[in-house]
Short mmCIF file of C-alpha atoms in Angstrom, two decimals:
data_model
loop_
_atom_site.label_atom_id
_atom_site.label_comp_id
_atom_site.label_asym_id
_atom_site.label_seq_id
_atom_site.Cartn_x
_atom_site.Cartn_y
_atom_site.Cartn_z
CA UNK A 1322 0.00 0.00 0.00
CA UNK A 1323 1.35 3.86 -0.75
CA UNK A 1324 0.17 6.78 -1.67
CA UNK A 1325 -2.94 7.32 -4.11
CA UNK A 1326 -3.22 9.25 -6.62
CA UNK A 1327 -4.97 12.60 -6.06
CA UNK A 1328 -6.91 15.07 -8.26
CA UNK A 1329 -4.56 17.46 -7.31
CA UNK A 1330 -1.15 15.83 -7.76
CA UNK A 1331 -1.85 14.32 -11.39
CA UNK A 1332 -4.46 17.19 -12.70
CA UNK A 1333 -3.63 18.67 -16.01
CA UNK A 1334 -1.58 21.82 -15.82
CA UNK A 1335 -3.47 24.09 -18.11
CA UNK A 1336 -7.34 24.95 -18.20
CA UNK A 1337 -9.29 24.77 -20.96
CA UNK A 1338 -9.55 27.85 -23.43
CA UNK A 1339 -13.53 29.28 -23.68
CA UNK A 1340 -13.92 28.12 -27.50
CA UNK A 1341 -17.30 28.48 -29.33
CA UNK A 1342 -19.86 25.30 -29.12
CA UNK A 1343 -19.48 22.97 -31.72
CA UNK A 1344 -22.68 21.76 -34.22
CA UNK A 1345 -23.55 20.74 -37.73
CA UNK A 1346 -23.11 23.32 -40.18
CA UNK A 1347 -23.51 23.04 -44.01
CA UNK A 1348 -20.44 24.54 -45.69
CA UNK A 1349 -20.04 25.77 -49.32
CA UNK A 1350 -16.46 25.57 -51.24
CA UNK A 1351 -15.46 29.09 -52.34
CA UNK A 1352 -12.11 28.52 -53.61
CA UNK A 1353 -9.71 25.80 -54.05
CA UNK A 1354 -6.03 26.10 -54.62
CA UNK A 1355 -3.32 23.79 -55.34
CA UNK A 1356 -1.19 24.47 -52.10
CA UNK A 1357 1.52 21.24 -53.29
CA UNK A 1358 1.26 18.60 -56.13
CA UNK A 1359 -0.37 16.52 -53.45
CA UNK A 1360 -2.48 19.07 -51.70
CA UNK A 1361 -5.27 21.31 -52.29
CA UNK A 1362 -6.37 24.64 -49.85
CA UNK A 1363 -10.07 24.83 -49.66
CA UNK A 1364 -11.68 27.91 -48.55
CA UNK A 1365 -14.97 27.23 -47.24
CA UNK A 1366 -18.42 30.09 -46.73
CA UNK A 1367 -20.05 28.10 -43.51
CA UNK A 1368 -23.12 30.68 -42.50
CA UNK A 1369 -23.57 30.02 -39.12
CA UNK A 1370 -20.07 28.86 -37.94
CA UNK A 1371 -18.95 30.77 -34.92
CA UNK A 1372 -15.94 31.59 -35.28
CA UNK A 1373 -12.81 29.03 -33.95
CA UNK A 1374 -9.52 29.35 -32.09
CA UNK A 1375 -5.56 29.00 -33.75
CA UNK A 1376 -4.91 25.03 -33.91
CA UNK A 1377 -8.76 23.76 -33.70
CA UNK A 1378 -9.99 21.32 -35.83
CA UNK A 1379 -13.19 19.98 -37.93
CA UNK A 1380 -15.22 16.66 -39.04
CA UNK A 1381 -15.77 16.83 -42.93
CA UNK A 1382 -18.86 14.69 -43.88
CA UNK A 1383 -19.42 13.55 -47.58
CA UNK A 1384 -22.36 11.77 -48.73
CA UNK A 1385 -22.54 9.45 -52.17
CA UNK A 1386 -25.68 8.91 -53.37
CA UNK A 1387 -26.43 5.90 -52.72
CA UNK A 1388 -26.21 7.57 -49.01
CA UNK A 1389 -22.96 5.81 -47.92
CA UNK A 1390 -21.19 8.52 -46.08
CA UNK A 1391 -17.70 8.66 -45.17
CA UNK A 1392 -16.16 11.16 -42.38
CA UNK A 1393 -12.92 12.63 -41.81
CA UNK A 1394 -11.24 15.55 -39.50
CA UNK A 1395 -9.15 18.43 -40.51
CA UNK A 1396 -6.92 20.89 -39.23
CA UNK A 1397 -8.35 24.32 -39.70
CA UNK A 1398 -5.51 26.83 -41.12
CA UNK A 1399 -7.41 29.72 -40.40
CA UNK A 1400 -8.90 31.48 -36.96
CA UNK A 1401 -11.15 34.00 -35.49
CA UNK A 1402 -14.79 35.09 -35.86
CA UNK A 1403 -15.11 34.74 -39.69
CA UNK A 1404 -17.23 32.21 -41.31
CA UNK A 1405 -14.95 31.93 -44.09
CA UNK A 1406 -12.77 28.53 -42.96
CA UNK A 1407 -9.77 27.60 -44.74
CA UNK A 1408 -8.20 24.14 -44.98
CA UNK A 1409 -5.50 22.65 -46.49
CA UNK A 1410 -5.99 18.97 -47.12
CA UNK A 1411 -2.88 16.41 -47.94
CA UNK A 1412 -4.42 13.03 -50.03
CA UNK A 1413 -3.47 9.97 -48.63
CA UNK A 1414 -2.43 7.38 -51.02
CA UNK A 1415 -5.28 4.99 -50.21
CA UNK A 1416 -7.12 7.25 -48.74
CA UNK A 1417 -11.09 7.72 -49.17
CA UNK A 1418 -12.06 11.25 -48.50
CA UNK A 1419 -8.91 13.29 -48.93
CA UNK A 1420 -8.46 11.73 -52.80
CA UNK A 1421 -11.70 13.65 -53.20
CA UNK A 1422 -10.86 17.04 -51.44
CA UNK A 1423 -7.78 17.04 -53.23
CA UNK A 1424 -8.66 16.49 -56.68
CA UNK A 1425 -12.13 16.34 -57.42
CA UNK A 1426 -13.96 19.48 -55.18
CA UNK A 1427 -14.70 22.66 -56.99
CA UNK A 1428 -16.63 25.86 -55.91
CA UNK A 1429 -19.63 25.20 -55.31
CA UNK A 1430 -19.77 22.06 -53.90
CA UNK A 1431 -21.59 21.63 -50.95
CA UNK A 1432 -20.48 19.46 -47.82
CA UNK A 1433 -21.18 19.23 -44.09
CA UNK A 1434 -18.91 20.20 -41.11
CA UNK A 1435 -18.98 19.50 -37.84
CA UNK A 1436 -17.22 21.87 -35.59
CA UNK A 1437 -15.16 23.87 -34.36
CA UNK A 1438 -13.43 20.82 -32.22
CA UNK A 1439 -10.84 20.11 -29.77
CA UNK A 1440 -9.66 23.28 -27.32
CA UNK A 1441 -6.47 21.99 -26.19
CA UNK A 1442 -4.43 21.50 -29.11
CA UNK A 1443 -5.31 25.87 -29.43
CA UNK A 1444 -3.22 29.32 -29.15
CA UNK A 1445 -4.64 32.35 -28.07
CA UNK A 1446 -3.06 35.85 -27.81
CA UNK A 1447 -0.84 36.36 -24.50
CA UNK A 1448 -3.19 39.45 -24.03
CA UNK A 1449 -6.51 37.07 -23.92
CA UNK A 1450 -4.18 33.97 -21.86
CA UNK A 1451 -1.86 36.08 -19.72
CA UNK A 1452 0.49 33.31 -20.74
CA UNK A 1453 3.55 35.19 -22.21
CA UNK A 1454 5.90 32.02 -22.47
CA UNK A 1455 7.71 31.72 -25.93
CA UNK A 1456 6.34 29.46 -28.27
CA UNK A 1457 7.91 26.99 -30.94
CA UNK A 1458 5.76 25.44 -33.29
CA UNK A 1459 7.38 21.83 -34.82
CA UNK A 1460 5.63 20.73 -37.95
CA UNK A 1461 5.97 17.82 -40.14
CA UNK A 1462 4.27 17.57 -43.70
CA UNK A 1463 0.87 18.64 -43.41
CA UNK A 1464 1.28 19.04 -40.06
CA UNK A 1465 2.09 22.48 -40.31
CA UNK A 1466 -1.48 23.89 -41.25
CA UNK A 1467 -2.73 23.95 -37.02
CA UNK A 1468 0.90 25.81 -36.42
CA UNK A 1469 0.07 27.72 -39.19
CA UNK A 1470 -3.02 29.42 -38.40
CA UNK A 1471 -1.49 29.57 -34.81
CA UNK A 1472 1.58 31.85 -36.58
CA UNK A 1473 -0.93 33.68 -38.69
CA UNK A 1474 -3.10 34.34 -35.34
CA UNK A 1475 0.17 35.20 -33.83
CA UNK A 1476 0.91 37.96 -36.57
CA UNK A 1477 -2.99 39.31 -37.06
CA UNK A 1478 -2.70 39.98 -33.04
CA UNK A 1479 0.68 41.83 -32.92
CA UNK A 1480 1.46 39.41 -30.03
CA UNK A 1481 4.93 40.04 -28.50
CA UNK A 1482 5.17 36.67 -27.53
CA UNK A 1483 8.09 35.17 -29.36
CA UNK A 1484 7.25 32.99 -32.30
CA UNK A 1485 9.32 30.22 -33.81
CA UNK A 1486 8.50 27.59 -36.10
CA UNK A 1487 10.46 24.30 -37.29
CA UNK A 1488 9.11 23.14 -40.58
CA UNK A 1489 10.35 19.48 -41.59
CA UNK A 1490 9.41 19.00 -45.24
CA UNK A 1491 10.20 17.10 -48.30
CA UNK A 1492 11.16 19.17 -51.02
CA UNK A 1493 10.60 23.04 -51.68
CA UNK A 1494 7.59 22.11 -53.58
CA UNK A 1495 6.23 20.25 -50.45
CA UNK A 1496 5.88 23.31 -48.99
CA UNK A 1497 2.52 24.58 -47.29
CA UNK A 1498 1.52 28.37 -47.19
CA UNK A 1499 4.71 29.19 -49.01
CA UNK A 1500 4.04 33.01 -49.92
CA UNK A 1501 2.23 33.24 -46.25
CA UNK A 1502 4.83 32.49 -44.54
CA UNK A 1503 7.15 34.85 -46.27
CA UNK A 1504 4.79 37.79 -44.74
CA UNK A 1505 4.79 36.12 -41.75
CA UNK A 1506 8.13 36.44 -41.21
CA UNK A 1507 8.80 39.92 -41.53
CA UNK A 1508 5.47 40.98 -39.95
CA UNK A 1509 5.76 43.46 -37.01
CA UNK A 1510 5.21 40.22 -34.16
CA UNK A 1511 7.85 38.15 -37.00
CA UNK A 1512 8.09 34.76 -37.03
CA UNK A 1513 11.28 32.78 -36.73
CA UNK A 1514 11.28 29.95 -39.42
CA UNK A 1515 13.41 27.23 -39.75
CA UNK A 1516 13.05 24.62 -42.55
CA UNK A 1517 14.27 20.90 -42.61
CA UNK A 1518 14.26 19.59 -46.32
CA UNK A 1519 14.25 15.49 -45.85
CA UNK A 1520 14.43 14.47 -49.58
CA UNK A 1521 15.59 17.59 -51.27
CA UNK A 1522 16.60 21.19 -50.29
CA UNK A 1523 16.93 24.27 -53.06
CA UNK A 1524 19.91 24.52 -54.75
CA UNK A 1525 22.87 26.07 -52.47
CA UNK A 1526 21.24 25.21 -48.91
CA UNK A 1527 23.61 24.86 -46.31
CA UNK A 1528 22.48 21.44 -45.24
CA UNK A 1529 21.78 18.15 -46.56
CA UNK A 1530 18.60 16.74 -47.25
CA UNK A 1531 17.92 14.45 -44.13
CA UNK A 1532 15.76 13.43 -41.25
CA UNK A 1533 15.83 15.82 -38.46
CA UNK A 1534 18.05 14.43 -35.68
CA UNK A 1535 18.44 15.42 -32.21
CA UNK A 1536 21.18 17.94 -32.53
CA UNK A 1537 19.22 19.85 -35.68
CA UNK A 1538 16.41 20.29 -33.23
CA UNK A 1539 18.17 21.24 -30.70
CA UNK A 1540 19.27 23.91 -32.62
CA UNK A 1541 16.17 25.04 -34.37
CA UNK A 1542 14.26 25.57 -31.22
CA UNK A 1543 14.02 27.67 -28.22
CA UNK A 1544 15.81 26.09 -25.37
CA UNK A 1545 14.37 24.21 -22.48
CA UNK A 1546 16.05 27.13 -20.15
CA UNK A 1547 13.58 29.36 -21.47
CA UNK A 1548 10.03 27.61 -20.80
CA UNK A 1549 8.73 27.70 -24.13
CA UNK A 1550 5.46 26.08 -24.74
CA UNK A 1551 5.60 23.83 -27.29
CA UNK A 1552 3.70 22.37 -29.96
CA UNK A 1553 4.29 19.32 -31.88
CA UNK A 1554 1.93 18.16 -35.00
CA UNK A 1555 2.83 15.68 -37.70
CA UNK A 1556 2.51 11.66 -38.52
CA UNK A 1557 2.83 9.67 -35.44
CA UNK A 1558 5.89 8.70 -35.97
CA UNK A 1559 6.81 12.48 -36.17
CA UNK A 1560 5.76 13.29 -33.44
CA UNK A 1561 6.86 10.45 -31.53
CA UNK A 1562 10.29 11.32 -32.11
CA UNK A 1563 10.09 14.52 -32.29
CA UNK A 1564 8.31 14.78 -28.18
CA UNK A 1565 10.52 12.39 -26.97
CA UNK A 1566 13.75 14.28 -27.70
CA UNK A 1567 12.30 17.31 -26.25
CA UNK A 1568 12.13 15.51 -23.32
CA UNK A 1569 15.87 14.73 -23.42
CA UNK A 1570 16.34 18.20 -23.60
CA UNK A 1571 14.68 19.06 -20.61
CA UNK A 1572 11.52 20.54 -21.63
CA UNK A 1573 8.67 20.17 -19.23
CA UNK A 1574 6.70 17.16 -20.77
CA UNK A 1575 3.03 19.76 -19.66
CA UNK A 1576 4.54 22.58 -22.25
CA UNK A 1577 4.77 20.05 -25.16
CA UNK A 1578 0.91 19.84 -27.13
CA UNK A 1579 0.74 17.03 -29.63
CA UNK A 1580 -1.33 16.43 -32.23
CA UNK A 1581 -0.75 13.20 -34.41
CA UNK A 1582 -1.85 12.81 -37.37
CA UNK A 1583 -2.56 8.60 -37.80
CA UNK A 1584 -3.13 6.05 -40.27
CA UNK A 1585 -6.58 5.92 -42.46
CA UNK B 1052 -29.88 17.51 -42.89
CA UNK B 1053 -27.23 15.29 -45.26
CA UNK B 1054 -27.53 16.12 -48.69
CA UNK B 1055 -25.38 14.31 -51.49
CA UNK B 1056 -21.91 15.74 -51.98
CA UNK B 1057 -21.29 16.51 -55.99
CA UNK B 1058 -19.03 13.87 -57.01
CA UNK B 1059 -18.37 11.48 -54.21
CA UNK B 1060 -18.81 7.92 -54.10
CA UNK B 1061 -16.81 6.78 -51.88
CA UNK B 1062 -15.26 3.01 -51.78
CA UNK B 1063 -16.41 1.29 -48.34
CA UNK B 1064 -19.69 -0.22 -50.09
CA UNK B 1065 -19.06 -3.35 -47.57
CA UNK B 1066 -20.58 -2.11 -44.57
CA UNK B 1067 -20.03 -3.90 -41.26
CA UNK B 1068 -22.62 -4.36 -38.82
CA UNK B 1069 -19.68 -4.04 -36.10
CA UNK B 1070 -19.14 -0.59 -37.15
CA UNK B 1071 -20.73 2.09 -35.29
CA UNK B 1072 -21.98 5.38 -37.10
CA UNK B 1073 -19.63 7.66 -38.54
CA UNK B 1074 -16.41 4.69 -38.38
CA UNK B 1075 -14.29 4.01 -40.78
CA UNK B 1076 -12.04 0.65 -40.45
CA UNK B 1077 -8.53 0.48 -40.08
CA UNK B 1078 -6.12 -2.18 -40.08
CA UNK B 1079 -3.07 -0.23 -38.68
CA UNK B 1080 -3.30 1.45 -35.04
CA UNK B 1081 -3.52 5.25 -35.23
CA UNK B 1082 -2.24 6.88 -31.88
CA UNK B 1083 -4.67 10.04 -30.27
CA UNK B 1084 -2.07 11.58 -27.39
CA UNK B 1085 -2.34 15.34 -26.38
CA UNK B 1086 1.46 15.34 -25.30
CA UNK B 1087 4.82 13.60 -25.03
CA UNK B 1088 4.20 9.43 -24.09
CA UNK B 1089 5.31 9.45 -20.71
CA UNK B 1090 8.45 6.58 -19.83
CA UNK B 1091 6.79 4.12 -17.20
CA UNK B 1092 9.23 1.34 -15.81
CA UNK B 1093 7.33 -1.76 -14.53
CA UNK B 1094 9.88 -1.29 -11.60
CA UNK B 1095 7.81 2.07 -10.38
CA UNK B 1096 4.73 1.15 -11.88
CA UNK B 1097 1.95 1.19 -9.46
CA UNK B 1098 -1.92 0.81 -9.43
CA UNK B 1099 -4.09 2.32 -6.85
CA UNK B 1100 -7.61 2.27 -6.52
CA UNK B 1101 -8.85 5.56 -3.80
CA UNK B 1102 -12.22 5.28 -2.26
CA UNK B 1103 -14.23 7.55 0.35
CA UNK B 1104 -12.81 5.92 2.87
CA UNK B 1105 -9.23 4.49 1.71
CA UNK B 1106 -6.69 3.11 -0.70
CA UNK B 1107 -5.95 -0.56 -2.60
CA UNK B 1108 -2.65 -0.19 -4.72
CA UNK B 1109 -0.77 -3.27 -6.10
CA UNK B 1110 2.56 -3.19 -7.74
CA UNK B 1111 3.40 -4.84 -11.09
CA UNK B 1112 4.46 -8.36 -9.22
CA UNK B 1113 1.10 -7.91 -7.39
CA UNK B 1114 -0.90 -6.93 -10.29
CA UNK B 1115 0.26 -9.96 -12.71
CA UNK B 1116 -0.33 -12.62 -9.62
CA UNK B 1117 -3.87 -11.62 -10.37
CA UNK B 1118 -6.42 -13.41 -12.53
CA UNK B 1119 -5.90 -12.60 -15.90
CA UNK B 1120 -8.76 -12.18 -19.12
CA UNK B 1121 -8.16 -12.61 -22.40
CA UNK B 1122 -10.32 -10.31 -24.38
CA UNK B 1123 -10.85 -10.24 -27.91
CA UNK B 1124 -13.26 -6.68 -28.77
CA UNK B 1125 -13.70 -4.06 -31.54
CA UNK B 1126 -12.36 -0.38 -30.56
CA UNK B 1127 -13.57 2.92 -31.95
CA UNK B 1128 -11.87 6.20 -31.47
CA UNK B 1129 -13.71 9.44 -31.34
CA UNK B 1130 -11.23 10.45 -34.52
CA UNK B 1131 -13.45 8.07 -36.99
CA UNK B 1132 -11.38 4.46 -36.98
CA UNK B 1133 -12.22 1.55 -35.53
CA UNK B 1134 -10.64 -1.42 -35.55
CA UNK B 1135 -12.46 -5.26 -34.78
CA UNK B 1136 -11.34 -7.96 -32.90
CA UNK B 1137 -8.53 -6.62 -31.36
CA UNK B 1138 -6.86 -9.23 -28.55
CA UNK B 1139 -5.92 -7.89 -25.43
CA UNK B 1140 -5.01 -9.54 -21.93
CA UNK B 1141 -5.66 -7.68 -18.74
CA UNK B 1142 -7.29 -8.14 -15.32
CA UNK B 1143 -10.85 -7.44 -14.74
CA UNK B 1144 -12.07 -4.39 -13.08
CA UNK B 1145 -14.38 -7.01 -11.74
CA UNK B 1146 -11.12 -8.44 -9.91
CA UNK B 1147 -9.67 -4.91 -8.97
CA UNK B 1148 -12.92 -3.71 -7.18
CA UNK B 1149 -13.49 -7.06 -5.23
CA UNK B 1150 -12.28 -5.89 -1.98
CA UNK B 1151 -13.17 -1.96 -3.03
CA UNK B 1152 -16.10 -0.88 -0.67
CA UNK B 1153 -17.53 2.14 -1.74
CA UNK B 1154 -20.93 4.27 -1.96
CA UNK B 1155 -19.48 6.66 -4.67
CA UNK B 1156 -20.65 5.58 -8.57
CA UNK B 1157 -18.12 7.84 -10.56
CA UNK B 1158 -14.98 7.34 -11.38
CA UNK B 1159 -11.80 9.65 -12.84
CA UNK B 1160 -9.04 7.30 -14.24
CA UNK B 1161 -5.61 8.93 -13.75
CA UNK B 1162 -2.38 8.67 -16.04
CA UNK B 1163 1.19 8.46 -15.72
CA UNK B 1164 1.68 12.03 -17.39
CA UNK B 1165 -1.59 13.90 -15.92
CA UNK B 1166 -4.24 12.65 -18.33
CA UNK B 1167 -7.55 11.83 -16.49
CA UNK B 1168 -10.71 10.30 -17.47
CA UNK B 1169 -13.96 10.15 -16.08
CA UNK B 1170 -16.43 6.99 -16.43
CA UNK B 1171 -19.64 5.73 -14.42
CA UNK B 1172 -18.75 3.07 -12.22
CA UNK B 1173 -21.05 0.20 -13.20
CA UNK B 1174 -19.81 0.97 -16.59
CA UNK B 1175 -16.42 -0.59 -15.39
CA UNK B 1176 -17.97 -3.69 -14.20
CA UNK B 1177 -20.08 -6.79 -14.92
CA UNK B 1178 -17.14 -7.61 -17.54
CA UNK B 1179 -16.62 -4.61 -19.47
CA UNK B 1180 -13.21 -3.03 -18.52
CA UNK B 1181 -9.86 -4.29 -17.66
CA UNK B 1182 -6.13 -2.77 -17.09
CA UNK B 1183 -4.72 -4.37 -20.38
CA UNK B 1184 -0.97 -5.31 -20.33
CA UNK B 1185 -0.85 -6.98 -23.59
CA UNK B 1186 -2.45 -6.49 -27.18
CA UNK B 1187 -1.83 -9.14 -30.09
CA UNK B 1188 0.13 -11.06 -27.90
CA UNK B 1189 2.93 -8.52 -27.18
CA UNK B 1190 3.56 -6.29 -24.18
CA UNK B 1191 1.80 -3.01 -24.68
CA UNK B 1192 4.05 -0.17 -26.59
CA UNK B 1193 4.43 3.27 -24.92
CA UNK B 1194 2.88 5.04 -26.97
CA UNK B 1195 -0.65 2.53 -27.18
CA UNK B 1196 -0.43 2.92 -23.39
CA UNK B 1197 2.16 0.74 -22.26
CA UNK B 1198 3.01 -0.72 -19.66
CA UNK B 1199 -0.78 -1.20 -18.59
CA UNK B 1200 -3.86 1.13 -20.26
CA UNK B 1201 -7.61 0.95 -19.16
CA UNK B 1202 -9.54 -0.44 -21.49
CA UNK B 1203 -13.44 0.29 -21.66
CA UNK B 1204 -14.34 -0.80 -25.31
CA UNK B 1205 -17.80 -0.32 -24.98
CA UNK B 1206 -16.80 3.38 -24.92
CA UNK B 1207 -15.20 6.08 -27.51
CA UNK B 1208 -11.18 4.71 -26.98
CA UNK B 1209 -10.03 8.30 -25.04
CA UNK B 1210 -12.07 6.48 -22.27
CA UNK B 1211 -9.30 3.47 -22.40
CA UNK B 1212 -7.26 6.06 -20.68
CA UNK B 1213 -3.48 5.05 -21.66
CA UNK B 1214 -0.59 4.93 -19.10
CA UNK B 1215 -3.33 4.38 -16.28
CA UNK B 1216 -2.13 4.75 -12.81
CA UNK B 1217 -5.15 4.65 -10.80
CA UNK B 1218 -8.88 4.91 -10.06
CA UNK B 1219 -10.33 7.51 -7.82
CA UNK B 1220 -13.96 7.33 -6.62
CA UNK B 1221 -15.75 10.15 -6.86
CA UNK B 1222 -19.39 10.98 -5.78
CA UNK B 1223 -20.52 12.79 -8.80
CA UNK B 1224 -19.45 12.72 -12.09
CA UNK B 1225 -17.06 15.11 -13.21
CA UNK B 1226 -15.46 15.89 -16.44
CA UNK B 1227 -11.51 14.35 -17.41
CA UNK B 1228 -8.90 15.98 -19.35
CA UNK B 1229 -10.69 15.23 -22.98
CA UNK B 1230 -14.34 15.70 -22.00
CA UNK B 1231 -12.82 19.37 -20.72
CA UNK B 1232 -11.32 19.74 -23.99
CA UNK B 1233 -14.49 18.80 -26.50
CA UNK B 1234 -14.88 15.49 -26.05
CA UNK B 1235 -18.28 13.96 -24.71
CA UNK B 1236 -18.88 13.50 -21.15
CA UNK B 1237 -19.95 9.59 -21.90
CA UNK B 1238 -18.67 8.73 -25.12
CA UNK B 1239 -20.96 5.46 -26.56
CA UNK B 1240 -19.89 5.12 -30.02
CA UNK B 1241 -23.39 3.53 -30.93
CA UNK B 1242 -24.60 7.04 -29.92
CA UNK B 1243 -22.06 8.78 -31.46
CA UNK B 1244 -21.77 11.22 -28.20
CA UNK B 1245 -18.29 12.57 -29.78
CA UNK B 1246 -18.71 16.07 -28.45
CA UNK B 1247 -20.61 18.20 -26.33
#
């Protein structure tokens, strides 16, 4: 026999952020735009929506007509009070859904969402949270489109809190919110970017193309000394990786957010 | 409300009766974790069950003297997979609460790493939960839960809270860490209660 566990001694460091109720909501494409050869941004009117925080997400439901309906979730890439919601979808190789988003929707087409979901994987400006901790963001592939509207969030609030962001990508062409991130970077609150190419890098980079390894990330990201908050998105195995080492490092395992992005 | 979406079909024309609404099936094991997977040695590992009035705890030696199930279930996770006839070993809840007096019928499952879940009491009994060690025959990975995970597969999978360290009674039920951040306060996939 020992000591229990107690509410207090295990609880969960942070409360939850007040984010809008979630529902139903029938969404209309706007735009599309081919964000990589193997993803598409969709800009969705959804009348009704109320508005979501930086790093939320969404269910997309799609109905055939024989009424077989498949369902899916998606980072949102964009934030705030408008009911214009942007997402940037990645197609799976066998996937279902995403095949569809990617390469077959057009404006006009009509789907349902469910949302806006999930209020821990969220940023909010240090002058709503009080929390004026640096933040690094740590994407992977598609990962990057919760960190991004978190960065764009960042930028629209002129939130001193620093901002950095490690990007682990394939190629050039892999990546996500290219021009975006460009303005980003020199707004007034910048962002810090650092990209990891892991197949190939433009001509005359200063690194290999390679995994990211312990040492890279390390250097890419704010050290543990400073208490950044931390979050993490990307394939499991990304992230996996990725959370452990920051561990190793001596980050407080409560500051690191994950959000993995799994099989089907 | 669902109206057909312009050019979908869609490919899963087998539908399985063992699929809840709104599931998709997987094959592989896709991981939902809001933060790092916490390092649990067997050697520190402990179990503790905390009523009104006191405490049971075991230690890993303890806890694999017990009677063991094998269980062989379907799981759904609130993200949209399932995946059938999964095989897990584990002991009973049944076995952890026979000694456990108590007039409370809520419970919050606690994690190795903070996480907490909450789930009605007699939903943990009468041979629907365990504390799963193994699944498909091998110890339990890290980062499915390992070394020892609730699991409640009657319930969304957040419920099967991972890295479990104990049970604490409580007299009303009160949200966990998920059901604070979205997720339903019950969670029956048959239901779909997914959100509140």
């Amino acid at each position: 026999m020992s000591d229990a566990p107690t509410a207090q001694a295990v609880a969960p460091s942070a409360a939850p952020l007040a984010v809008p109720r979630s529902g139903w909501h029938v969404a209309t494409v706007a735009a599309t735009h081919r964000e990589t050869p193997n993803a598409t941004r969709i800009e969705l009117d959804v009348p009704g929506w109320p508005g979501n925080a930086a790093g939320q997400h969404l269910d997309v439901r799609l109905t055939a007509p024989d009424g077989y309906q498949a369902t899916r979730s998606y980072s949102i890439a964009s934030s705030g009070s408008s009911t214009r919601v942007v997402l940037a979808v990645d197609k799976l190789p066998d996937g279902e859904v995403s095949p569809y988003l990617v390469d077959d929707v057009r404006a006009g087409d009509m789907l349902e969402v469910h949302g806006p979901l999930g209020a821990f994987f969220v940023w909010a400006p240090a002058a709503d949270t009080g929390d004026h901790r640096p933040v690094q963001l740590i994407a992977g592939g598609s990962g990057v489109v919760p960190l991004y509207a978190m960065a764009h969030a960042h930028a629209d609030a002129s939130d001193p809190t620093p901002f950095r962001l490690l990007y682990s990508v394939r190629t050039p062409d892999d990546v996500y919110f290219d021009d975006e991130f460009a303005t980003l970077v020199d707004a007034a609150a910048p962002l810090q970017l650092d990209v990891v190419y892991t197949r190939r890098a433009p001509e005359g980079w200063a690194t290999a193309p390679g995994r990211i390894m312990r040492e890279a990330l390390e250097a890419a990201v704010f050290p543990a000394s400073e208490r950044p908050r931390v979050f993490v998105c990307g394939s499991t195995g990304f992230v996996e990786r990725v959370a452990d080492w920051l561990v190793e490092l001596g980050h407080d395992p409560r500051s690191i957010r994950t959000e993995r992005y799994g099989g089907a | 409300m669902s109206f057909i979406t312009r050019g979908f079909s869609g490919r899963g024309r087998e539908r399985d009766d063992r699929l809840p609404p709104g599931q998709t099936l997987v094959t592989d094991f896709p991981v939902l974790s809001a933060g790092p997977t916490p390092e649990v040695d067997t050697d520190d590992w402990e179990f503790t069950i905390r009523t009104e009035t006191g405490a049971h705890s075991w230690n890993w030696d303890e806890f694999m003297a017990l009677k063991i199930d094998d269980v062989d279930t379907d799981i759904h996770c609130v993200t949209h997979w399932s995946k059938l006839g999964t095989r897990w070993r584990g002991v009973s809840l049944d076995t952890l609460f026979e000694d456990v007096e108590t007039q409370y019928d809520y419970v919050m499952a606690h994690s190795y790493g903070g996480y907490t879940t909450n789930v009605p009491l007699d939903e943990l009994l009468d041979g629907k939960a365990w504390v799963a060690f193994e699944f498909d025959g091998e110890p339990l990975d890290p980062e499915h839960g390992g070394p020892a995970r609730l699991l409640v597969p009657h319930l969304y999978f957040w419920k099967s809270a991972k890295w479990v360290r104990g049970l604490v009674m409580m007299d009303q039920d009160e949200p966990g860490f998920w059901e604070q951040n979205g997720y339903h306060i019950h969670g029956d996939p048959w239901k779909e209660e997914r959100y509140w």
